[in-house]
PDB file of C-alpha atoms in Angstrom:
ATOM      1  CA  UNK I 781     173.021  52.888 130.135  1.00 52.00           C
ATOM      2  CA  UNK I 782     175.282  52.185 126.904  1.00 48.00           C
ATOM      3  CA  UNK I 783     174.865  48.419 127.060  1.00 51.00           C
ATOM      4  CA  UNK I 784     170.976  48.852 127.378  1.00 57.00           C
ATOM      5  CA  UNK I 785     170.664  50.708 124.414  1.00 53.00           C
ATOM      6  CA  UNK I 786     172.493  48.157 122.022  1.00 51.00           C
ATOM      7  CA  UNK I 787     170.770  45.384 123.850  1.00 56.00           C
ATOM      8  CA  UNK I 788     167.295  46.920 122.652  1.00 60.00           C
ATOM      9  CA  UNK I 789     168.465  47.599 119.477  1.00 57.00           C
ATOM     10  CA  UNK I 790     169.351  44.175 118.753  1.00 54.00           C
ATOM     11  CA  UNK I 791     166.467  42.552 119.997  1.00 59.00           C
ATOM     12  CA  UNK I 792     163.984  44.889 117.904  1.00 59.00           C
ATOM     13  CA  UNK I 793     166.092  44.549 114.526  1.00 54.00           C
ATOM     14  CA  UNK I 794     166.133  40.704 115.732  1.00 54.00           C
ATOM     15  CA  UNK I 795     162.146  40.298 116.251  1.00 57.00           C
ATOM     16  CA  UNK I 796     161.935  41.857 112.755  1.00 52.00           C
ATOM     17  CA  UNK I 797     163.975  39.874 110.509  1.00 51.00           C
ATOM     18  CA  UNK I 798     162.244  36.947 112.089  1.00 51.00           C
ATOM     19  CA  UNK I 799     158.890  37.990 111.927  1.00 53.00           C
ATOM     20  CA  UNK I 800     157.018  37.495 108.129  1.00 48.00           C
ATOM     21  CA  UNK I 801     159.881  36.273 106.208  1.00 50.00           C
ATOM     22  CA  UNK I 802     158.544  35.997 102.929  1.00 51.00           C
ATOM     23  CA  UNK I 803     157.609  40.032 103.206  1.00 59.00           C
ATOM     24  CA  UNK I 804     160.027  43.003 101.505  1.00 81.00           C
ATOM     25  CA  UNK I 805     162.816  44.243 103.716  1.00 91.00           C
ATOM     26  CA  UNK I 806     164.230  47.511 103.085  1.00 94.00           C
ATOM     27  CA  UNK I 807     167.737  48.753 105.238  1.00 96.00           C
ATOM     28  CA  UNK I 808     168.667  52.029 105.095  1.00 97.00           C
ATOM     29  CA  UNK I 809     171.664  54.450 106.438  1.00 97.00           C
ATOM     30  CA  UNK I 810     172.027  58.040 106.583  1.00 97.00           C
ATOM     31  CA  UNK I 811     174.234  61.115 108.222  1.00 98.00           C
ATOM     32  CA  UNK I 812     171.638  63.505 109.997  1.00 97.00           C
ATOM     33  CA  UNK I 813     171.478  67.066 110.244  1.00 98.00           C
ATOM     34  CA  UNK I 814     169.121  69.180 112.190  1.00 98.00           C
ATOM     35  CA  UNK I 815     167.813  71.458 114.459  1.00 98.00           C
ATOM     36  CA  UNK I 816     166.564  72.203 117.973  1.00 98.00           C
ATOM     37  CA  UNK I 817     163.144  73.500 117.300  1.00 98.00           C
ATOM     38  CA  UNK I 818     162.677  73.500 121.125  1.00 98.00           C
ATOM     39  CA  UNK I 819     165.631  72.243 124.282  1.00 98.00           C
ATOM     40  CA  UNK I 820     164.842  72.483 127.637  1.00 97.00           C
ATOM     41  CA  UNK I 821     168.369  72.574 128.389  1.00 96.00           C
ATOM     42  CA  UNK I 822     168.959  76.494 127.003  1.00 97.00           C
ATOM     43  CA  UNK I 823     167.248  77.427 129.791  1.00 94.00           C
ATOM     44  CA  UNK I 824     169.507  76.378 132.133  1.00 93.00           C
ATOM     45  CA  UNK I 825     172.520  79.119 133.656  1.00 91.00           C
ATOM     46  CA  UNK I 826     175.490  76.681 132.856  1.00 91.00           C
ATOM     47  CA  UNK I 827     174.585  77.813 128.771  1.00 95.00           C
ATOM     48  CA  UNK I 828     175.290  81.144 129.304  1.00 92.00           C
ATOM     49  CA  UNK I 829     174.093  83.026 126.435  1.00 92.00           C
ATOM     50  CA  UNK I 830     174.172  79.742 124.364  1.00 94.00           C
ATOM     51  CA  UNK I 831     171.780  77.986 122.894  1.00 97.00           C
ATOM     52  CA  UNK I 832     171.527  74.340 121.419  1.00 97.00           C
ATOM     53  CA  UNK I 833     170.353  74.755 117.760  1.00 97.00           C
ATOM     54  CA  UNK I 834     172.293  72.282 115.202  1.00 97.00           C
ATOM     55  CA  UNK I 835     172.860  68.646 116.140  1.00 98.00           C
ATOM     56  CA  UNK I 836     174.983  66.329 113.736  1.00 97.00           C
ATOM     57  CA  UNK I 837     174.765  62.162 113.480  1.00 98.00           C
ATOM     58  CA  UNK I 838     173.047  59.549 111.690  1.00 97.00           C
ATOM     59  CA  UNK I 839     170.578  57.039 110.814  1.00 98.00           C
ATOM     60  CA  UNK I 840     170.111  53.361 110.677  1.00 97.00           C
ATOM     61  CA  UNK I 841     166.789  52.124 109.866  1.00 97.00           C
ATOM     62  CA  UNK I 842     164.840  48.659 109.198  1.00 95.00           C
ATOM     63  CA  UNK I 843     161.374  48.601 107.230  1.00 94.00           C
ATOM     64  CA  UNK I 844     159.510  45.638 107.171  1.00 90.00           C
ATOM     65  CA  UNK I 845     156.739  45.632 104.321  1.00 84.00           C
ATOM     66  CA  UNK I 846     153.504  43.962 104.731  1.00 75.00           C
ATOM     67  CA  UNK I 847     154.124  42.944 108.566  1.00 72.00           C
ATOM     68  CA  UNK I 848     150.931  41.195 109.697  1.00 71.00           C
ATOM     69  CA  UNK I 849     149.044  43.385 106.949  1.00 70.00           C
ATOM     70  CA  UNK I 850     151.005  46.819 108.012  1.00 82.00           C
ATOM     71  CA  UNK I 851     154.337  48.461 106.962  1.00 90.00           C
ATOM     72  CA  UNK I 852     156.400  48.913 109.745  1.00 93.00           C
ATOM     73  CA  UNK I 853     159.870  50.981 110.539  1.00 95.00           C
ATOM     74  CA  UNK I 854     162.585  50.999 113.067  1.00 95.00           C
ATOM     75  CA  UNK I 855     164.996  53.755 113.418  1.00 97.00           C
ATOM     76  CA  UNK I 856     167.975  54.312 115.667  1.00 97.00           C
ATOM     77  CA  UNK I 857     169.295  57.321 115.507  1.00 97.00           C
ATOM     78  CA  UNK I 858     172.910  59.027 117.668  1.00 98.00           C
ATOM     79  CA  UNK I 859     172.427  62.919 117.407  1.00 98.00           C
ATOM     80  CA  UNK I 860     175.476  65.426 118.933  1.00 98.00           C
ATOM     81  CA  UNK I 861     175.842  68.712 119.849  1.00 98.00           C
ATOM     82  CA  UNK I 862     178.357  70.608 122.288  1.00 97.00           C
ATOM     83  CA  UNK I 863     179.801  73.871 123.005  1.00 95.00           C
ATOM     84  CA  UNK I 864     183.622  74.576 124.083  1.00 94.00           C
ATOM     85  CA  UNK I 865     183.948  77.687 126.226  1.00 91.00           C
ATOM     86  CA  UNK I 866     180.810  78.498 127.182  1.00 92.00           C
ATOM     87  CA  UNK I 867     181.554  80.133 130.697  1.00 91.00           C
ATOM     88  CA  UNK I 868     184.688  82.081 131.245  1.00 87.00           C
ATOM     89  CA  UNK I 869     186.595  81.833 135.232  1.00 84.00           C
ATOM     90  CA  UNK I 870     189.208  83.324 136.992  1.00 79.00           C
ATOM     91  CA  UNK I 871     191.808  81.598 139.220  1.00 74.00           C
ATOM     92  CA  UNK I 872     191.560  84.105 142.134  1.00 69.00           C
ATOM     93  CA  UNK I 873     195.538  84.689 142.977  1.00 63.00           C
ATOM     94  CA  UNK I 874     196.010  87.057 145.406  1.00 66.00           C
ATOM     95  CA  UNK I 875     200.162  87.232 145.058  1.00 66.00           C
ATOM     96  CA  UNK I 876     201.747  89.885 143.530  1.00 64.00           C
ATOM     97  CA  UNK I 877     202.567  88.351 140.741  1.00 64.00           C
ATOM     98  CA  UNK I 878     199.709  86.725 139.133  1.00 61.00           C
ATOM     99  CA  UNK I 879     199.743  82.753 138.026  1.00 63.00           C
ATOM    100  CA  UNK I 880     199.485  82.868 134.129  1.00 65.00           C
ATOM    101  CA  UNK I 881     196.764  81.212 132.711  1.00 67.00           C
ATOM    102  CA  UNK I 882     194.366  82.090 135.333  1.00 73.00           C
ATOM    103  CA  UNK I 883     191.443  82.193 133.175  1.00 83.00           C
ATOM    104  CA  UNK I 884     189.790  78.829 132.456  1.00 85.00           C
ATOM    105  CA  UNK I 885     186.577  77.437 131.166  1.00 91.00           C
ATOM    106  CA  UNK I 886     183.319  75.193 130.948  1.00 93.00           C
ATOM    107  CA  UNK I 887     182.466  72.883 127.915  1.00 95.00           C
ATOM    108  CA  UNK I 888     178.837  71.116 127.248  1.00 97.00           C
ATOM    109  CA  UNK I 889     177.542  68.354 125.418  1.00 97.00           C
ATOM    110  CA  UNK I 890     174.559  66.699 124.933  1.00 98.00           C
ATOM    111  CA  UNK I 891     173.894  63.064 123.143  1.00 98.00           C
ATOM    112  CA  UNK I 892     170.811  61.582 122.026  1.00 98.00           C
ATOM    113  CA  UNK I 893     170.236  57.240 120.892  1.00 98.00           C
ATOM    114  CA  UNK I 894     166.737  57.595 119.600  1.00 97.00           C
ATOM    115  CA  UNK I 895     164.494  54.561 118.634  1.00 97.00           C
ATOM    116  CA  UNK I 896     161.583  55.622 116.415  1.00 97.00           C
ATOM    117  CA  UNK I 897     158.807  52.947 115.662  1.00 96.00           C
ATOM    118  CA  UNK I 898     156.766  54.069 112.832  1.00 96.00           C
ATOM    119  CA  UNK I 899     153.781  52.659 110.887  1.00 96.00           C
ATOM    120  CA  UNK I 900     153.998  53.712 107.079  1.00 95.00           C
ATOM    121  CA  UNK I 901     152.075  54.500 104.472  1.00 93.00           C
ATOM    122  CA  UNK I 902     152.492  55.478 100.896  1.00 92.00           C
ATOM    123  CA  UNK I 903     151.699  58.820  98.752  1.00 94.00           C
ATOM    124  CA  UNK I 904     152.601  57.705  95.640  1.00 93.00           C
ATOM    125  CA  UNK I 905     155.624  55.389  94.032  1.00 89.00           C
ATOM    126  CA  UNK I 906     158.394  58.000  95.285  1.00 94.00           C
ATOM    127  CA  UNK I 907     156.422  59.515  98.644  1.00 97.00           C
ATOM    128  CA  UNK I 908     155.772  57.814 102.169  1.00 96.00           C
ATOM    129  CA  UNK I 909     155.093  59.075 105.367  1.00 97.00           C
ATOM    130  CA  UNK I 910     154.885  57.634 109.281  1.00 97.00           C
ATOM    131  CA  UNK I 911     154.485  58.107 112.314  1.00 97.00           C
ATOM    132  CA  UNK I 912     154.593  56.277 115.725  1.00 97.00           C
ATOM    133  CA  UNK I 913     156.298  56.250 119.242  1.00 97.00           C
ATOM    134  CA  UNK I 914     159.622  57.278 120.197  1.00 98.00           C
ATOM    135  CA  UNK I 915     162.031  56.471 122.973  1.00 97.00           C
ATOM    136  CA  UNK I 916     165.303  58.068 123.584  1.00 97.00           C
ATOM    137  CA  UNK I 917     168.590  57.417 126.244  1.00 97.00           C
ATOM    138  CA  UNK I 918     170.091  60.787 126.822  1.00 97.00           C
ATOM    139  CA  UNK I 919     173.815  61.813 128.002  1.00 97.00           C
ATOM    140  CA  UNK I 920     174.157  65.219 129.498  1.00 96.00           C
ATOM    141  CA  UNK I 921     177.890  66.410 130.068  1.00 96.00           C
ATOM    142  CA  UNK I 922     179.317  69.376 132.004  1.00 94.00           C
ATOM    143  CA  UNK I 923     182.910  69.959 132.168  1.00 94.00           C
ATOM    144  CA  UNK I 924     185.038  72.321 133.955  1.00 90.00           C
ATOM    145  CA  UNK I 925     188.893  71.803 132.107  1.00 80.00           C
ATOM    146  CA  UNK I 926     191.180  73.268 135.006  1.00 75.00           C
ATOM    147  CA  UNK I 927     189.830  70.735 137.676  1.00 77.00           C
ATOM    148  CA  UNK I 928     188.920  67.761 135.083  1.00 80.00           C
ATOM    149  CA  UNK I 929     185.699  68.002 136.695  1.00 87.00           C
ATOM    150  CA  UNK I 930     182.893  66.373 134.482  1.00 91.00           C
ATOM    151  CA  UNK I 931     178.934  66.205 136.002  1.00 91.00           C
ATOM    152  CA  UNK I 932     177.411  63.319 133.916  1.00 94.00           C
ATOM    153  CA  UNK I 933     173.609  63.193 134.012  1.00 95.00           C
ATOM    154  CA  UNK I 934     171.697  60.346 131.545  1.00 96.00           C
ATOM    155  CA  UNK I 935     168.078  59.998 131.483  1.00 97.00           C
ATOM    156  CA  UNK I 936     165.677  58.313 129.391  1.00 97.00           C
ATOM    157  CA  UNK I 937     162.844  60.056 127.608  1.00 97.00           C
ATOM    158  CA  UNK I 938     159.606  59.065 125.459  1.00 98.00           C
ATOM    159  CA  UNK I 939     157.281  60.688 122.780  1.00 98.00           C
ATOM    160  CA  UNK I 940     156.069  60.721 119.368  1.00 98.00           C
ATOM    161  CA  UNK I 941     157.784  60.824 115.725  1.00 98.00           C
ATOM    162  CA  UNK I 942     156.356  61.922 112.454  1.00 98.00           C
ATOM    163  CA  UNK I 943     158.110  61.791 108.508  1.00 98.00           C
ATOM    164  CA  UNK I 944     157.826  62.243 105.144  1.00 98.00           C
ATOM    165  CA  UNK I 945     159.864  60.076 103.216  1.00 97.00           C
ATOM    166  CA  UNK I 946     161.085  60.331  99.570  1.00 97.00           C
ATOM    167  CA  UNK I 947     162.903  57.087  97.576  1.00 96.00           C
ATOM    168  CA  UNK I 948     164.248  57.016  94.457  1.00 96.00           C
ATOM    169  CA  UNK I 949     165.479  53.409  93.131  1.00 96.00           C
ATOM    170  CA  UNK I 950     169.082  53.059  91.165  1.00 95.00           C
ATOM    171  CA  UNK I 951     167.366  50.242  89.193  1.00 91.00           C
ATOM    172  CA  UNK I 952     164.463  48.429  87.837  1.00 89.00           C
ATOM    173  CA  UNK I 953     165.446  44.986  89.757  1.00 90.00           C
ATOM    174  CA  UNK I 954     163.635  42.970  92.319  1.00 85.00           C
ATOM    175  CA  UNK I 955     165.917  43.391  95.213  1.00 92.00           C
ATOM    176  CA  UNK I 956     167.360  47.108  94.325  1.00 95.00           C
ATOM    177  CA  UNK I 957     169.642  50.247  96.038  1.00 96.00           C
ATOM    178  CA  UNK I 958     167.922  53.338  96.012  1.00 97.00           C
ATOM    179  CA  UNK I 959     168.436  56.967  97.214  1.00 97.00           C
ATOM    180  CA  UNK I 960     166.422  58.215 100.064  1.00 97.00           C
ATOM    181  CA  UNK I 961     165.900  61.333 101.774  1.00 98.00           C
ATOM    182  CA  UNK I 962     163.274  61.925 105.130  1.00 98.00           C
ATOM    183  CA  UNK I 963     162.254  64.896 107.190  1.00 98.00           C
ATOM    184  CA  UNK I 964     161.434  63.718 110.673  1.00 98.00           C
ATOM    185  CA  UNK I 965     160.143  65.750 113.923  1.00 98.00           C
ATOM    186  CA  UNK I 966     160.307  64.033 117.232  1.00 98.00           C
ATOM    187  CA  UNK I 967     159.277  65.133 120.577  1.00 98.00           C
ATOM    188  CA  UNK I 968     160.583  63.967 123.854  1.00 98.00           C
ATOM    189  CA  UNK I 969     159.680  64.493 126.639  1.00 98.00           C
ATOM    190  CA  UNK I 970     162.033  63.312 130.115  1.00 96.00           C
ATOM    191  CA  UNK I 971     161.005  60.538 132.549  1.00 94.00           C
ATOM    192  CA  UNK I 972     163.413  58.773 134.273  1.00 95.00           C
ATOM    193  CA  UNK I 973     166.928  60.209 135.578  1.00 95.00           C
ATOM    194  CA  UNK I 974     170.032  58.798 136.745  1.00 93.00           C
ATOM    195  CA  UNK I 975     170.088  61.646 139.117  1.00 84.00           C
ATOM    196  CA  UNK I 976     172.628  60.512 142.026  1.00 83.00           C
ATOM    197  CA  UNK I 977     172.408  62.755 144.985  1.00 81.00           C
ATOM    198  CA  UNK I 978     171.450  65.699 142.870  1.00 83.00           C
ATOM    199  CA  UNK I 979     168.023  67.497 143.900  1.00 86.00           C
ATOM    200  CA  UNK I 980     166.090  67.516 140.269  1.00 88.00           C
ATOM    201  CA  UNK I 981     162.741  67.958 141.864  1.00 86.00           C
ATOM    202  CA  UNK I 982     162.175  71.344 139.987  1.00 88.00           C
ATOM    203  CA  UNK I 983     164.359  69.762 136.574  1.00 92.00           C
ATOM    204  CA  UNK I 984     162.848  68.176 133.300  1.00 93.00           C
ATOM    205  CA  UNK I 985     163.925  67.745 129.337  1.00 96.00           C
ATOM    206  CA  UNK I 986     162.235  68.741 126.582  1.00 96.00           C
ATOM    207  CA  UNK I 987     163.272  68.386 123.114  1.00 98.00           C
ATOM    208  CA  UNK I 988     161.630  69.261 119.993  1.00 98.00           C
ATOM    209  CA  UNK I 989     163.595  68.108 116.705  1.00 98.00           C
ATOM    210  CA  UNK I 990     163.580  68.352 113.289  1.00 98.00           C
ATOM    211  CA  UNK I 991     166.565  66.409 111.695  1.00 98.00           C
ATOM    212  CA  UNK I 992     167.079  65.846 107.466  1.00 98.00           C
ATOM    213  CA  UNK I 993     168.803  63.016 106.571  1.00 98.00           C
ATOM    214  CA  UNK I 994     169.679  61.774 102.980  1.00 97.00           C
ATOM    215  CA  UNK I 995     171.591  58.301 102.075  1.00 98.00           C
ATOM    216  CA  UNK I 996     171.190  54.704 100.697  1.00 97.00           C
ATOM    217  CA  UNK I 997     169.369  52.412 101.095  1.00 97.00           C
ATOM    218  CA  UNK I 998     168.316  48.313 100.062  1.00 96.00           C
ATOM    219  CA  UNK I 999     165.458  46.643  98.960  1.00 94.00           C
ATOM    220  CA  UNK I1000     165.394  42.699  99.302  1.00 90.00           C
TER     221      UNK I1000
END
């Protein structure tokens, strides 16, 4: 599902550098911090007494001012988080003299491209805010170290995004860098799995996020 997700990305950033030309372009790219606010996944028994809270990654995103009389935003986003350790095993040896290193455990990870499309709007000269669809390719990973055993599960997922924006410009110029710093929650919600011969009849994902991200950006 890799090679899908840079195909779409492409094409969207594609459409909208081609689309209104004379309009304002803005690029911007940021690291991301943020947190679970809700994960179906912590419900699940290979978390132990885990829980997904922090994810880490970053931002790309393409604004197109004044597209066919609306402001318009694309975001692609990678977010990461994973736990080492998480479930403890023992190598049953029934010998008299026991195998060293008969303890060994399970690692998780979980991996999120999101593409936000937002419609924006202005507060004042420093404040925006949008809001719009989202769409997400997921990566679930379960490893078991001893037997290099990994159970892969990816899935794709829609739902809805909402921000508040803040920009601050480096200079007074027509085509300009400026600082920028967003608050975004997105919700997802599961719908298609790469499920194999696994039984996921009782199995969906929920996320709820709330990610901070602060960086540069262009005007041009």
């Amino acid at each position: 599902m890799s090679g899908k997700i840079y195909i779409v990305s492409i094409l969207l950033f594609v459409f909208l550098l081609i689309s209104s030309s004379f309009s304002q372009n803005q690029i911007t790219v940021k690291p991301a911090i943020g947190l679970y606010l809700y994960n179906s996944e912590n419900s699940l028994k290979v978390m132990g007494d885990k829980n997904y809270l922090l994810n880490y990654g970053f931002e790309v995103s393409y604004e197109k001012k004044d597209l066919y009389g609306c402001d318009i935003k694309v975001d692609y986003s990678y977010i990461y988080s994973s736990f080492d350790n998480i479930l403890e095993f023992e190598f049953y040896d029934p010998s008299p003299d026991p195998i060293p290193n008969r303890f060994f455990y399970s690692d998780v990870a979980l991996s999120l491209h999101n593409f936000d499309l937002s419609l924006k709007g202005d507060i004042d000269n420093y404040f925006s805010y949008g809001f719009g669809p989202s769409f997400s390719f997921i990566n679930r990973a379960y490893a078991i170290d001893r037997y290099d055993f990994i159970d892969r599960l990816a899935s794709f997922a829609i739902g809805l995004n909402s921000s508040i924006d803040v920009k601050y410009p480096l200079t007074d110029d027509e085509q300009y860098l400026f600082l920028i710093g967003s608050l975004k929650f997105r919700y997802l919600y599961g719908l298609l799995y790469d499920k194999g011969l696994r039984d996921l009849s009782n199995y969906n994902q929920h996320f709820l996020t709330a990610n901070f991200t602060i960086g540069l950006g262009y005007n041009f």
